[in-house]
Amino acid sequence: MIAHPPGEEIQFDWLELPDPPEEWAVGGHAHLLVGALAHSGRWRAVLAESEDFPHLVHALDQVMRKLGGTARRWRFDRMATVCYPSSGQVTAAFAGVAKYYGAGVDICPPRRGNRKGVVEKANHSAAQRWWRTVPDHLTLEQAQSGVDKLALRMDERRRRVEGMTVTVAELAAGEPMLDLPVRPFPAELEVQRTVSAQSLVSFRGNFYSVPPGMPGVQVRLVHRLGEDYLHVATAGRAVIARHRRAVDGAGQTVRDAGHVIALERTVLAAFTERAPCKTKVRRPPSEAALAEAERLRGRTAAVNPAERVVIDLSHYAAVADGLRTAPNSEEENAD
């Protein structure tokens, strides 16, 4: 067992969770960044849409704020967004993130998973106690609330330290954590969205307007972490909207005044001055409608009207029955 001094290390790891709800639009796996204090075992986790560098920085910042600060060292396995997997050397981009928060970075040696066993145990708890019961109708924000509640309940676990029984929360309260910067590291986060029929795009539990006439179009949402504004750009990176962000998960609809006016004009332009349709007009079903009705009933419609004539075969059946009886001698003589 490796001894960890209080406030010395946070262990981070991505937990890939299979078969997320389709409305999350995150692919075949949900991405949960788990961070655990190596001394006390307190852990927190944040759901992300991806495991790329901007999403890692955002989730990292959120996990540390939920933990109440940062430890002096961060421990990772050999994930490509943190280090070069072949050598274990930290990348220049992530070194800038660690310097911004005032922490050092430790990379686990190859095949040494026990070096971050605390966060591995937290991964197991999140997968077995929370993910297995997540229903399909939950939004990403509601699922985040669920994992937050589980992490708080896990703080009630008991530990035996120097002959005394304490909880994980009590141990964590005694860890000297470093203060976090007011704003997160300014990484530029970018996601793709499809414009709805109401000229809206979704981002972190809220909806933001775009100019009318773009339903079904793929756009890019760009947000620099720490800033209060969200930019909407086309595939060619032409900015078409800029909004002040609402609180994540608030369910608000943020519309630009210019977009509202343009949308009203588009709707009003679709109105017509033609007379309304007559309501007392006889419209018998056409041949095409009758054929479709026959198809829906499971019968093939006849092309020629003569083919729909019903022929009574009872007369022919009576003649056939008479032919089956052989004539007697009297009937033959009479003939």
Coordinates of C-alpha atoms in Angstrom, one line a residue, residues 102-264:
G102 CA 0.2 25.6 -9.7
A103 CA 0.4 21.8 -9.7
G104 CA 2.9 19.3 -10.9
V105 CA 2.1 16.3 -13.1
D106 CA 3.1 12.7 -12.5
I107 CA 2.6 10.0 -15.1
C108 CA 2.1 6.4 -14.1
P109 CA 4.8 4.0 -15.3
P110 CA 3.8 1.4 -17.8
R111 CA 1.7 -1.5 -16.3
R112 CA 1.6 0.2 -12.9
G113 CA -2.2 0.6 -12.4
N114 CA -1.8 0.4 -8.6
R115 CA -0.2 3.8 -8.6
K116 CA -3.6 5.3 -9.1
G117 CA -5.7 2.7 -7.3
V118 CA -7.8 5.3 -5.4
V119 CA -9.3 6.6 -8.6
E120 CA -9.7 3.1 -10.0
K121 CA -11.9 2.2 -7.0
A122 CA -13.9 5.4 -7.5
N123 CA -14.4 4.4 -11.1
H124 CA -15.8 1.0 -9.9
S125 CA -18.2 2.8 -7.5
A126 CA -19.5 5.2 -10.2
A127 CA -20.0 2.4 -12.7
Q128 CA -21.7 -0.1 -10.4
R129 CA -23.7 2.2 -8.1
W130 CA -24.8 4.9 -10.6
W131 CA -24.3 4.1 -14.3
R132 CA -26.2 0.8 -14.2
T133 CA -29.4 2.6 -13.1
V134 CA -29.3 5.7 -15.4
P135 CA -32.6 5.7 -17.4
D136 CA -32.8 6.6 -21.1
H137 CA -34.9 9.8 -20.6
L138 CA -32.3 11.5 -18.4
T139 CA -30.6 14.6 -19.8
L140 CA -26.8 15.1 -19.5
E141 CA -27.4 17.7 -16.8
Q142 CA -29.7 15.4 -14.8
A143 CA -27.2 12.6 -15.0
Q144 CA -24.5 14.9 -13.7
S145 CA -26.7 15.7 -10.7
G146 CA -27.0 11.9 -10.1
V147 CA -23.3 11.3 -10.0
D148 CA -22.8 14.3 -7.8
K149 CA -25.3 12.9 -5.2
L150 CA -23.5 9.5 -5.3
A151 CA -20.1 11.2 -4.7
L152 CA -21.6 13.0 -1.6
R153 CA -23.0 9.8 -0.2
M154 CA -19.6 8.1 -0.6
D155 CA -18.1 10.8 1.7
E156 CA -19.9 9.0 4.5
R157 CA -17.6 5.9 4.2
R158 CA -15.6 5.2 7.3
R159 CA -11.9 4.9 7.7
R160 CA -9.6 3.6 10.5
V161 CA -6.8 6.0 11.0
E162 CA -4.4 5.6 14.0
G163 CA -6.9 3.7 16.0
M164 CA -9.7 6.2 15.4
T165 CA -12.8 5.8 13.1
V166 CA -13.4 8.8 10.9
T167 CA -15.3 9.4 7.7
V168 CA -13.9 10.3 4.3
A169 CA -15.5 13.7 4.6
E170 CA -13.6 14.4 7.9
L171 CA -10.3 13.2 6.4
A172 CA -10.9 15.4 3.3
A173 CA -11.6 18.4 5.4
G174 CA -8.2 18.1 6.9
E175 CA -6.3 18.1 3.6
P176 CA -4.5 21.3 2.8
M177 CA -5.7 22.2 -0.7
L178 CA -4.3 24.9 -2.9
D179 CA -6.7 27.7 -4.0
L180 CA -8.0 27.6 -7.6
P181 CA -7.8 30.6 -10.0
V182 CA -11.0 32.6 -10.4
R183 CA -11.5 31.5 -14.0
P184 CA -10.6 28.2 -15.6
F185 CA -7.6 27.8 -18.0
P186 CA -8.7 29.6 -21.2
A187 CA -8.9 26.6 -23.5
E188 CA -11.2 26.9 -26.5
L189 CA -13.9 24.4 -26.5
E190 CA -15.8 23.6 -29.7
V191 CA -18.8 21.3 -30.4
Q192 CA -21.1 20.7 -33.3
R193 CA -24.8 21.1 -33.2
T194 CA -27.8 20.9 -35.6
V195 CA -30.1 23.9 -35.9
S196 CA -33.7 23.0 -34.9
A197 CA -36.8 24.0 -36.8
Q198 CA -37.2 26.9 -34.3
S199 CA -33.7 28.3 -35.2
L200 CA -32.2 27.1 -31.9
V201 CA -29.1 25.2 -30.9
S202 CA -28.5 23.5 -27.5
F203 CA -25.5 23.9 -25.3
R204 CA -25.1 22.7 -21.8
G205 CA -28.8 22.6 -20.9
N206 CA -29.8 25.9 -22.6
F207 CA -30.9 26.9 -26.1
Y208 CA -29.4 29.8 -28.2
S209 CA -30.9 31.4 -31.3
V210 CA -29.4 31.6 -34.8
P211 CA -30.6 33.5 -37.8
P212 CA -33.8 32.0 -39.5
G213 CA -33.6 29.9 -42.5
M214 CA -31.1 27.4 -41.2
P215 CA -33.0 24.3 -39.9
G216 CA -31.0 21.1 -40.2
V217 CA -27.7 22.9 -40.8
Q218 CA -24.6 21.8 -38.9
V219 CA -23.0 24.7 -37.0
R220 CA -20.0 25.0 -34.6
L221 CA -20.4 26.4 -31.0
V222 CA -17.2 27.9 -29.8
H223 CA -16.7 28.8 -26.1
R224 CA -13.4 29.9 -24.6
L225 CA -13.4 28.6 -21.0
G226 CA -13.7 31.4 -18.5
E227 CA -15.5 33.8 -20.9
D228 CA -19.2 34.7 -20.6
Y229 CA -20.0 34.5 -24.3
L230 CA -20.8 31.7 -26.7
H231 CA -20.1 32.1 -30.5
V232 CA -22.0 30.3 -33.2
A233 CA -20.2 29.8 -36.4
T234 CA -20.8 28.0 -39.8
A235 CA -18.8 25.1 -41.0
G236 CA -16.5 27.7 -42.7
R237 CA -16.0 29.4 -39.3
A238 CA -18.0 32.5 -40.2
V239 CA -19.5 33.8 -36.9
I240 CA -23.3 34.2 -37.3
A241 CA -24.3 34.7 -33.6
R242 CA -22.9 35.7 -30.3
H243 CA -24.7 35.2 -27.0
R244 CA -24.1 35.8 -23.3
R245 CA -24.2 32.3 -21.8
A246 CA -26.9 31.3 -19.3
V247 CA -26.2 29.2 -16.3
D248 CA -25.4 25.6 -17.3
G249 CA -28.5 23.4 -17.0
A250 CA -30.9 26.3 -16.5
G251 CA -33.2 25.3 -19.4
Q252 CA -33.3 28.9 -20.7
T253 CA -33.8 30.0 -24.3
V254 CA -31.5 32.9 -25.2
R255 CA -32.6 34.8 -28.3
D256 CA -30.9 37.7 -30.0
A257 CA -33.3 40.6 -30.7
G258 CA -32.3 40.7 -34.3
H259 CA -33.0 37.0 -34.7
V260 CA -36.5 37.5 -33.2
I261 CA -37.3 40.3 -35.7
A262 CA -35.9 38.3 -38.7
L263 CA -37.9 35.2 -37.6
E264 CA -41.1 37.2 -37.3

